[in-house]
């Protein structure tokens, strides 16, 4: 009896020691990547900044569109910058992450032209104003397209859609959802085969960043260790931001679509901050099976999946009844990504001279 107990204790000590060594190994690996930047292998390709001047034939809507494509939104908390449009003016407020770091200004319009540029810093007029460069494309060494987004620029309906369908208790748990794990295990045992998923967003991020697709017990242990370290190292907002930039959402041509920023552009021709409730739900629904729910090839499947996500959002209290009904009835309006000159890894004269 004593020998058996000693053997069990020895095995337990060895197991704990192995887990500790494994944790330290993965902790160093995670810290190295985070220190270098989670997406340091991704390259942004921009146009030149656009300088506008008094007399240029432009409208407030054209300037606002240029600002949106440069990363601006109407939210004052946006780190790139924010703007406010009226029928005759555009107020522009560059943020701390603005590329051109221009001063705040008001552009006034008359007869289809810029009639006045007024600095809000010293209350004097200017002859020109420099607008943010536009992102042409974003490439990595693995034929992936990715448009990096900040958590602050991700619309709340998209956050709510993702957690509703992928990880309901994401902002409450510490990396593992025990109730979901037990529920999935019970259903799998009852049905006699493994179908239910219980991975949290943090676990999915750990897999996507550091682990291969092989399904084995060793990988599951590695995933748990990575998840523990990520939850201790990053805030929930940082984890969601990295997840939102990493998640695989299908293919366009020979390139993989990674992240909601690129998916918003590829499927809807929009910045992620401009997505509607229905569009947010569709993108969240793609996470499970991007090829099966591809809206270009299988629009009915995509619509049905989108409506499942909307129903879950409504059930979780994220959508009022009126918005829920409108989103459920919204048509699929898709804008296929065209691999034209604006998507190639170079800057052409045309791309720097036009709104």
GROMACS .gro file of C-alpha atoms in nm:
model
  355
    1UNK     CA    1   0.000   0.000   0.000
    2UNK     CA    2   0.279   0.240   0.098
    3UNK     CA    3   0.471   0.158  -0.218
    4UNK     CA    4   0.165   0.226  -0.435
    5UNK     CA    5   0.104   0.556  -0.256
    6UNK     CA    6   0.468   0.654  -0.304
    7UNK     CA    7   0.444   0.572  -0.675
    8UNK     CA    8   0.129   0.781  -0.712
    9UNK     CA    9   0.286   1.073  -0.527
   10UNK     CA   10   0.597   1.044  -0.743
   11UNK     CA   11   0.391   1.045  -1.060
   12UNK     CA   12   0.196   1.347  -0.936
   13UNK     CA   13   0.517   1.536  -0.857
   14UNK     CA   14   0.661   1.452  -1.199
   15UNK     CA   15   0.336   1.560  -1.366
   16UNK     CA   16   0.333   1.891  -1.183
   17UNK     CA   17   0.699   1.949  -1.262
   18UNK     CA   18   0.636   1.874  -1.629
   19UNK     CA   19   0.340   2.111  -1.636
   20UNK     CA   20   0.551   2.382  -1.470
   21UNK     CA   21   0.832   2.341  -1.721
   22UNK     CA   22   0.581   2.344  -2.006
   23UNK     CA   23   0.418   2.658  -1.872
   24UNK     CA   24   0.753   2.840  -1.850
   25UNK     CA   25   0.837   2.731  -2.205
   26UNK     CA   26   0.511   2.862  -2.347
   27UNK     CA   27   0.522   3.176  -2.132
   28UNK     CA   28   0.859   3.271  -2.287
   29UNK     CA   29   0.724   3.197  -2.636
   30UNK     CA   30   0.415   3.413  -2.579
   31UNK     CA   31   0.616   3.697  -2.425
   32UNK     CA   32   0.859   3.704  -2.719
   33UNK     CA   33   0.581   3.737  -2.972
   34UNK     CA   34   0.391   3.997  -2.773
   35UNK     CA   35   0.710   4.199  -2.718
   36UNK     CA   36   0.776   4.203  -3.093
   37UNK     CA   37   0.412   4.280  -3.171
   38UNK     CA   38   0.144   4.017  -3.220
   39UNK     CA   39   0.130   4.094  -3.593
   40UNK     CA   40   0.487   4.210  -3.653
   41UNK     CA   41   0.506   3.989  -3.967
   42UNK     CA   42   0.221   4.186  -4.125
   43UNK     CA   43   0.309   4.471  -4.358
   44UNK     CA   44   0.086   4.773  -4.419
   45UNK     CA   45   0.102   4.936  -4.761
   46UNK     CA   46  -0.033   5.290  -4.775
   47UNK     CA   47  -0.092   5.560  -5.030
   48UNK     CA   48   0.085   5.893  -4.985
   49UNK     CA   49  -0.101   6.141  -4.762
   50UNK     CA   50  -0.341   6.357  -4.964
   51UNK     CA   51  -0.301   6.734  -4.938
   52UNK     CA   52  -0.618   6.931  -5.012
   53UNK     CA   53  -0.628   7.305  -5.075
   54UNK     CA   54  -0.870   7.591  -5.105
   55UNK     CA   55  -1.041   7.570  -5.443
   56UNK     CA   56  -1.019   7.191  -5.477
   57UNK     CA   57  -1.334   7.038  -5.623
   58UNK     CA   58  -1.446   6.822  -5.334
   59UNK     CA   59  -1.761   6.770  -5.128
   60UNK     CA   60  -1.797   6.705  -4.755
   61UNK     CA   61  -1.904   6.347  -4.834
   62UNK     CA   62  -1.591   6.281  -5.041
   63UNK     CA   63  -1.361   6.411  -4.768
   64UNK     CA   64  -1.550   6.210  -4.504
   65UNK     CA   65  -1.509   5.895  -4.715
   66UNK     CA   66  -1.137   5.959  -4.743
   67UNK     CA   67  -1.113   6.006  -4.366
   68UNK     CA   68  -1.299   5.677  -4.302
   69UNK     CA   69  -1.065   5.489  -4.534
   70UNK     CA   70  -0.774   5.642  -4.343
   71UNK     CA   71  -0.901   5.499  -4.015
   72UNK     CA   72  -1.105   5.792  -3.883
   73UNK     CA   73  -1.448   5.744  -3.727
   74UNK     CA   74  -1.710   5.970  -3.569
   75UNK     CA   75  -1.609   5.849  -3.220
   76UNK     CA   76  -1.396   6.088  -3.014
   77UNK     CA   77  -1.216   5.793  -2.854
   78UNK     CA   78  -1.074   5.668  -3.186
   79UNK     CA   79  -0.690   5.683  -3.156
   80UNK     CA   80  -0.637   5.766  -3.526
   81UNK     CA   81  -0.882   6.055  -3.524
   82UNK     CA   82  -1.245   6.156  -3.554
   83UNK     CA   83  -1.455   6.386  -3.770
   84UNK     CA   84  -1.793   6.557  -3.780
   85UNK     CA   85  -1.979   6.635  -4.103
   86UNK     CA   86  -2.242   6.901  -4.172
   87UNK     CA   87  -2.389   6.994  -4.512
   88UNK     CA   88  -2.123   7.266  -4.559
   89UNK     CA   89  -1.832   7.167  -4.332
   90UNK     CA   90  -1.610   6.882  -4.214
   91UNK     CA   91  -1.449   6.917  -3.872
   92UNK     CA   92  -1.132   6.704  -3.848
   93UNK     CA   93  -0.959   6.608  -3.522
   94UNK     CA   94  -0.642   6.393  -3.568
   95UNK     CA   95  -0.576   6.148  -3.284
   96UNK     CA   96  -0.258   6.035  -3.109
   97UNK     CA   97  -0.200   5.762  -3.371
   98UNK     CA   98  -0.253   5.985  -3.673
   99UNK     CA   99   0.012   5.926  -3.939
  100UNK     CA  100   0.029   6.287  -4.056
  101UNK     CA  101  -0.031   6.450  -3.715
  102UNK     CA  102  -0.213   6.747  -3.867
  103UNK     CA  103  -0.369   7.014  -3.648
  104UNK     CA  104  -0.746   7.011  -3.585
  105UNK     CA  105  -0.923   7.205  -3.858
  106UNK     CA  106  -1.253   7.285  -4.024
  107UNK     CA  107  -1.295   7.254  -4.400
  108UNK     CA  108  -1.576   7.470  -4.538
  109UNK     CA  109  -1.740   7.403  -4.875
  110UNK     CA  110  -1.927   7.612  -5.129
  111UNK     CA  111  -2.040   7.535  -5.486
  112UNK     CA  112  -1.871   7.194  -5.483
  113UNK     CA  113  -1.532   7.329  -5.373
  114UNK     CA  114  -1.331   7.381  -5.057
  115UNK     CA  115  -1.386   7.749  -4.984
  116UNK     CA  116  -1.201   7.784  -4.654
  117UNK     CA  117  -0.963   7.591  -4.427
  118UNK     CA  118  -0.966   7.710  -4.068
  119UNK     CA  119  -0.726   7.592  -3.795
  120UNK     CA  120  -0.886   7.515  -3.461
  121UNK     CA  121  -0.548   7.537  -3.289
  122UNK     CA  122  -0.484   7.908  -3.336
  123UNK     CA  123  -0.811   8.020  -3.499
  124UNK     CA  124  -0.643   8.126  -3.825
  125UNK     CA  125  -0.692   8.031  -4.190
  126UNK     CA  126  -0.479   7.782  -4.384
  127UNK     CA  127  -0.426   7.730  -4.755
  128UNK     CA  128  -0.384   7.351  -4.736
  129UNK     CA  129  -0.460   7.054  -4.511
  130UNK     CA  130  -0.304   6.707  -4.513
  131UNK     CA  131  -0.540   6.407  -4.497
  132UNK     CA  132  -0.450   6.066  -4.358
  133UNK     CA  133  -0.295   5.814  -4.603
  134UNK     CA  134  -0.519   5.525  -4.703
  135UNK     CA  135  -0.434   5.160  -4.647
  136UNK     CA  136  -0.400   4.990  -4.987
  137UNK     CA  137  -0.349   4.640  -4.853
  138UNK     CA  138  -0.202   4.446  -4.567
  139UNK     CA  139   0.007   4.136  -4.633
  140UNK     CA  140   0.199   3.872  -4.439
  141UNK     CA  141   0.444   3.611  -4.554
  142UNK     CA  142   0.172   3.344  -4.564
  143UNK     CA  143  -0.055   3.487  -4.836
  144UNK     CA  144  -0.294   3.634  -4.584
  145UNK     CA  145  -0.479   3.963  -4.605
  146UNK     CA  146  -0.537   4.142  -4.279
  147UNK     CA  147  -0.649   4.497  -4.193
  148UNK     CA  148  -0.550   4.551  -3.833
  149UNK     CA  149  -0.814   4.710  -3.610
  150UNK     CA  150  -0.807   4.845  -3.256
  151UNK     CA  151  -1.058   4.731  -2.997
  152UNK     CA  152  -1.182   5.091  -2.978
  153UNK     CA  153  -1.276   5.086  -3.348
  154UNK     CA  154  -1.465   4.754  -3.334
  155UNK     CA  155  -1.840   4.832  -3.320
  156UNK     CA  156  -2.019   4.704  -3.011
  157UNK     CA  157  -2.268   4.497  -3.217
  158UNK     CA  158  -1.976   4.298  -3.360
  159UNK     CA  159  -1.833   4.234  -3.013
  160UNK     CA  160  -2.178   4.126  -2.894
  161UNK     CA  161  -2.232   3.904  -3.199
  162UNK     CA  162  -1.900   3.724  -3.152
  163UNK     CA  163  -1.939   3.657  -2.782
  164UNK     CA  164  -2.303   3.552  -2.831
  165UNK     CA  165  -2.211   3.279  -3.075
  166UNK     CA  166  -1.855   3.189  -2.970
  167UNK     CA  167  -1.807   3.264  -2.600
  168UNK     CA  168  -2.104   3.401  -2.408
  169UNK     CA  169  -1.914   3.453  -2.080
  170UNK     CA  170  -1.588   3.585  -2.233
  171UNK     CA  171  -1.576   3.902  -2.024
  172UNK     CA  172  -1.655   3.713  -1.704
  173UNK     CA  173  -1.442   3.395  -1.710
  174UNK     CA  174  -1.066   3.362  -1.665
  175UNK     CA  175  -0.997   3.173  -1.986
  176UNK     CA  176  -1.215   2.864  -1.938
  177UNK     CA  177  -1.594   2.839  -1.929
  178UNK     CA  178  -1.651   2.544  -1.694
  179UNK     CA  179  -2.029   2.533  -1.738
  180UNK     CA  180  -1.990   2.524  -2.116
  181UNK     CA  181  -1.723   2.253  -2.096
  182UNK     CA  182  -1.947   2.033  -1.877
  183UNK     CA  183  -2.247   2.091  -2.103
  184UNK     CA  184  -2.048   2.002  -2.415
  185UNK     CA  185  -1.909   1.688  -2.248
  186UNK     CA  186  -2.258   1.577  -2.144
  187UNK     CA  187  -2.401   1.622  -2.494
  188UNK     CA  188  -2.106   1.441  -2.653
  189UNK     CA  189  -2.140   1.148  -2.411
  190UNK     CA  190  -2.514   1.131  -2.466
  191UNK     CA  191  -2.482   1.137  -2.846
  192UNK     CA  192  -2.183   0.902  -2.847
  193UNK     CA  193  -1.952   1.121  -3.056
  194UNK     CA  194  -1.765   1.451  -3.023
  195UNK     CA  195  -1.952   1.737  -3.187
  196UNK     CA  196  -1.975   2.010  -2.927
  197UNK     CA  197  -1.707   2.278  -2.901
  198UNK     CA  198  -1.624   2.442  -2.570
  199UNK     CA  199  -1.326   2.656  -2.664
  200UNK     CA  200  -1.327   3.013  -2.537
  201UNK     CA  201  -1.200   3.304  -2.747
  202UNK     CA  202  -0.872   3.293  -2.553
  203UNK     CA  203  -0.830   2.923  -2.630
  204UNK     CA  204  -0.906   2.988  -2.997
  205UNK     CA  205  -0.648   3.268  -3.001
  206UNK     CA  206  -0.388   3.041  -2.841
  207UNK     CA  207  -0.449   2.779  -3.112
  208UNK     CA  208  -0.442   3.030  -3.395
  209UNK     CA  209  -0.121   3.201  -3.282
  210UNK     CA  210   0.098   2.915  -3.163
  211UNK     CA  211  -0.044   2.570  -3.230
  212UNK     CA  212  -0.104   2.359  -3.538
  213UNK     CA  213  -0.436   2.206  -3.650
  214UNK     CA  214  -0.359   1.855  -3.522
  215UNK     CA  215  -0.613   1.724  -3.271
  216UNK     CA  216  -0.421   1.543  -2.999
  217UNK     CA  217  -0.406   1.540  -2.621
  218UNK     CA  218  -0.063   1.704  -2.610
  219UNK     CA  219  -0.194   1.999  -2.808
  220UNK     CA  220  -0.488   2.034  -2.569
  221UNK     CA  221  -0.251   2.056  -2.273
  222UNK     CA  222  -0.041   2.313  -2.460
  223UNK     CA  223  -0.356   2.510  -2.539
  224UNK     CA  224  -0.451   2.519  -2.170
  225UNK     CA  225  -0.104   2.644  -2.069
  226UNK     CA  226  -0.107   2.913  -2.336
  227UNK     CA  227  -0.456   3.020  -2.235
  228UNK     CA  228  -0.354   3.056  -1.870
  229UNK     CA  229  -0.061   3.278  -1.963
  230UNK     CA  230  -0.257   3.493  -2.209
  231UNK     CA  231  -0.528   3.559  -1.951
  232UNK     CA  232  -0.266   3.663  -1.698
  233UNK     CA  233  -0.068   3.875  -1.944
  234UNK     CA  234  -0.337   4.061  -2.139
  235UNK     CA  235  -0.662   4.241  -2.064
  236UNK     CA  236  -0.987   4.109  -2.206
  237UNK     CA  237  -0.991   4.399  -2.453
  238UNK     CA  238  -0.640   4.310  -2.574
  239UNK     CA  239  -0.732   3.943  -2.611
  240UNK     CA  240  -1.045   4.031  -2.809
  241UNK     CA  241  -0.848   4.273  -3.028
  242UNK     CA  242  -0.585   4.008  -3.113
  243UNK     CA  243  -0.861   3.752  -3.175
  244UNK     CA  244  -1.045   3.997  -3.400
  245UNK     CA  245  -0.729   4.046  -3.609
  246UNK     CA  246  -0.629   3.678  -3.622
  247UNK     CA  247  -0.953   3.484  -3.680
  248UNK     CA  248  -0.981   3.309  -4.018
  249UNK     CA  249  -1.291   3.412  -4.216
  250UNK     CA  250  -1.258   3.255  -4.560
  251UNK     CA  251  -1.068   3.319  -4.881
  252UNK     CA  252  -1.078   3.566  -5.169
  253UNK     CA  253  -0.880   3.447  -5.467
  254UNK     CA  254  -0.554   3.293  -5.348
  255UNK     CA  255  -0.545   3.491  -5.021
  256UNK     CA  256  -0.683   3.398  -4.682
  257UNK     CA  257  -0.903   3.656  -4.510
  258UNK     CA  258  -0.785   3.700  -4.154
  259UNK     CA  259  -0.954   3.932  -3.909
  260UNK     CA  260  -1.277   4.125  -3.908
  261UNK     CA  261  -1.114   4.437  -4.054
  262UNK     CA  262  -1.024   4.257  -4.375
  263UNK     CA  263  -1.352   4.063  -4.378
  264UNK     CA  264  -1.551   4.388  -4.360
  265UNK     CA  265  -1.361   4.515  -4.664
  266UNK     CA  266  -1.372   4.186  -4.860
  267UNK     CA  267  -1.740   4.104  -4.806
  268UNK     CA  268  -1.899   4.448  -4.772
  269UNK     CA  269  -1.648   4.704  -4.903
  270UNK     CA  270  -1.659   4.884  -4.568
  271UNK     CA  271  -1.445   4.975  -4.271
  272UNK     CA  272  -1.525   4.758  -3.970
  273UNK     CA  273  -1.661   5.062  -3.782
  274UNK     CA  274  -1.932   5.105  -4.049
  275UNK     CA  275  -2.086   4.758  -4.023
  276UNK     CA  276  -2.459   4.721  -3.960
  277UNK     CA  277  -2.611   4.481  -3.707
  278UNK     CA  278  -2.687   4.230  -3.983
  279UNK     CA  279  -2.334   4.251  -4.124
  280UNK     CA  280  -2.180   4.206  -3.779
  281UNK     CA  281  -2.390   3.894  -3.726
  282UNK     CA  282  -2.293   3.750  -4.065
  283UNK     CA  283  -1.920   3.791  -3.996
  284UNK     CA  284  -1.956   3.642  -3.647
  285UNK     CA  285  -2.142   3.348  -3.800
  286UNK     CA  286  -1.858   3.280  -4.045
  287UNK     CA  287  -1.615   3.197  -3.764
  288UNK     CA  288  -1.753   2.846  -3.718
  289UNK     CA  289  -1.722   2.728  -4.081
  290UNK     CA  290  -1.607   3.002  -4.322
  291UNK     CA  291  -1.616   2.785  -4.636
  292UNK     CA  292  -1.953   2.626  -4.561
  293UNK     CA  293  -2.117   2.965  -4.487
  294UNK     CA  294  -1.939   3.155  -4.766
  295UNK     CA  295  -2.202   3.419  -4.857
  296UNK     CA  296  -2.088   3.445  -5.220
  297UNK     CA  297  -2.123   3.072  -5.287
  298UNK     CA  298  -2.399   2.982  -5.040
  299UNK     CA  299  -2.608   3.293  -4.968
  300UNK     CA  300  -2.899   3.098  -4.816
  301UNK     CA  301  -2.671   2.922  -4.571
  302UNK     CA  302  -2.503   3.250  -4.482
  303UNK     CA  303  -2.839   3.423  -4.426
  304UNK     CA  304  -2.968   3.139  -4.208
  305UNK     CA  305  -2.649   3.141  -4.002
  306UNK     CA  306  -2.663   3.520  -3.971
  307UNK     CA  307  -3.018   3.498  -3.840
  308UNK     CA  308  -2.916   3.236  -3.584
  309UNK     CA  309  -2.654   3.479  -3.453
  310UNK     CA  310  -2.907   3.765  -3.447
  311UNK     CA  311  -3.148   3.548  -3.249
  312UNK     CA  312  -2.874   3.471  -2.998
  313UNK     CA  313  -2.793   3.842  -2.970
  314UNK     CA  314  -3.161   3.916  -2.909
  315UNK     CA  315  -3.182   3.638  -2.649
  316UNK     CA  316  -2.876   3.779  -2.469
  317UNK     CA  317  -3.030   4.127  -2.456
  318UNK     CA  318  -2.797   4.293  -2.709
  319UNK     CA  319  -3.061   4.389  -2.966
  320UNK     CA  320  -3.391   4.573  -2.911
  321UNK     CA  321  -3.689   4.414  -3.084
  322UNK     CA  322  -3.710   4.677  -3.360
  323UNK     CA  323  -3.339   4.648  -3.450
  324UNK     CA  324  -3.361   4.269  -3.434
  325UNK     CA  325  -3.652   4.257  -3.681
  326UNK     CA  326  -3.482   4.501  -3.919
  327UNK     CA  327  -3.159   4.299  -3.917
  328UNK     CA  328  -3.343   3.968  -3.967
  329UNK     CA  329  -3.515   4.109  -4.275
  330UNK     CA  330  -3.207   4.281  -4.419
  331UNK     CA  331  -3.092   4.147  -4.758
  332UNK     CA  332  -2.739   4.019  -4.814
  333UNK     CA  333  -2.562   4.310  -4.983
  334UNK     CA  334  -2.213   4.197  -5.075
  335UNK     CA  335  -1.929   4.374  -5.248
  336UNK     CA  336  -1.675   4.128  -5.388
  337UNK     CA  337  -1.314   4.230  -5.341
  338UNK     CA  338  -1.152   4.305  -5.675
  339UNK     CA  339  -0.781   4.246  -5.706
  340UNK     CA  340  -0.716   4.573  -5.890
  341UNK     CA  341  -0.427   4.820  -5.872
  342UNK     CA  342  -0.542   4.941  -5.532
  343UNK     CA  343  -0.473   4.596  -5.380
  344UNK     CA  344  -0.125   4.544  -5.520
  345UNK     CA  345   0.180   4.594  -5.300
  346UNK     CA  346   0.287   4.923  -5.457
  347UNK     CA  347   0.171   5.282  -5.471
  348UNK     CA  348   0.068   5.404  -5.813
  349UNK     CA  349   0.030   5.774  -5.905
  350UNK     CA  350  -0.346   5.726  -5.950
  351UNK     CA  351  -0.387   5.592  -5.598
  352UNK     CA  352  -0.225   5.901  -5.446
  353UNK     CA  353  -0.411   6.163  -5.643
  354UNK     CA  354  -0.774   6.077  -5.609
  355UNK     CA  355  -1.033   6.063  -5.336
   0.00000   0.00000   0.00000
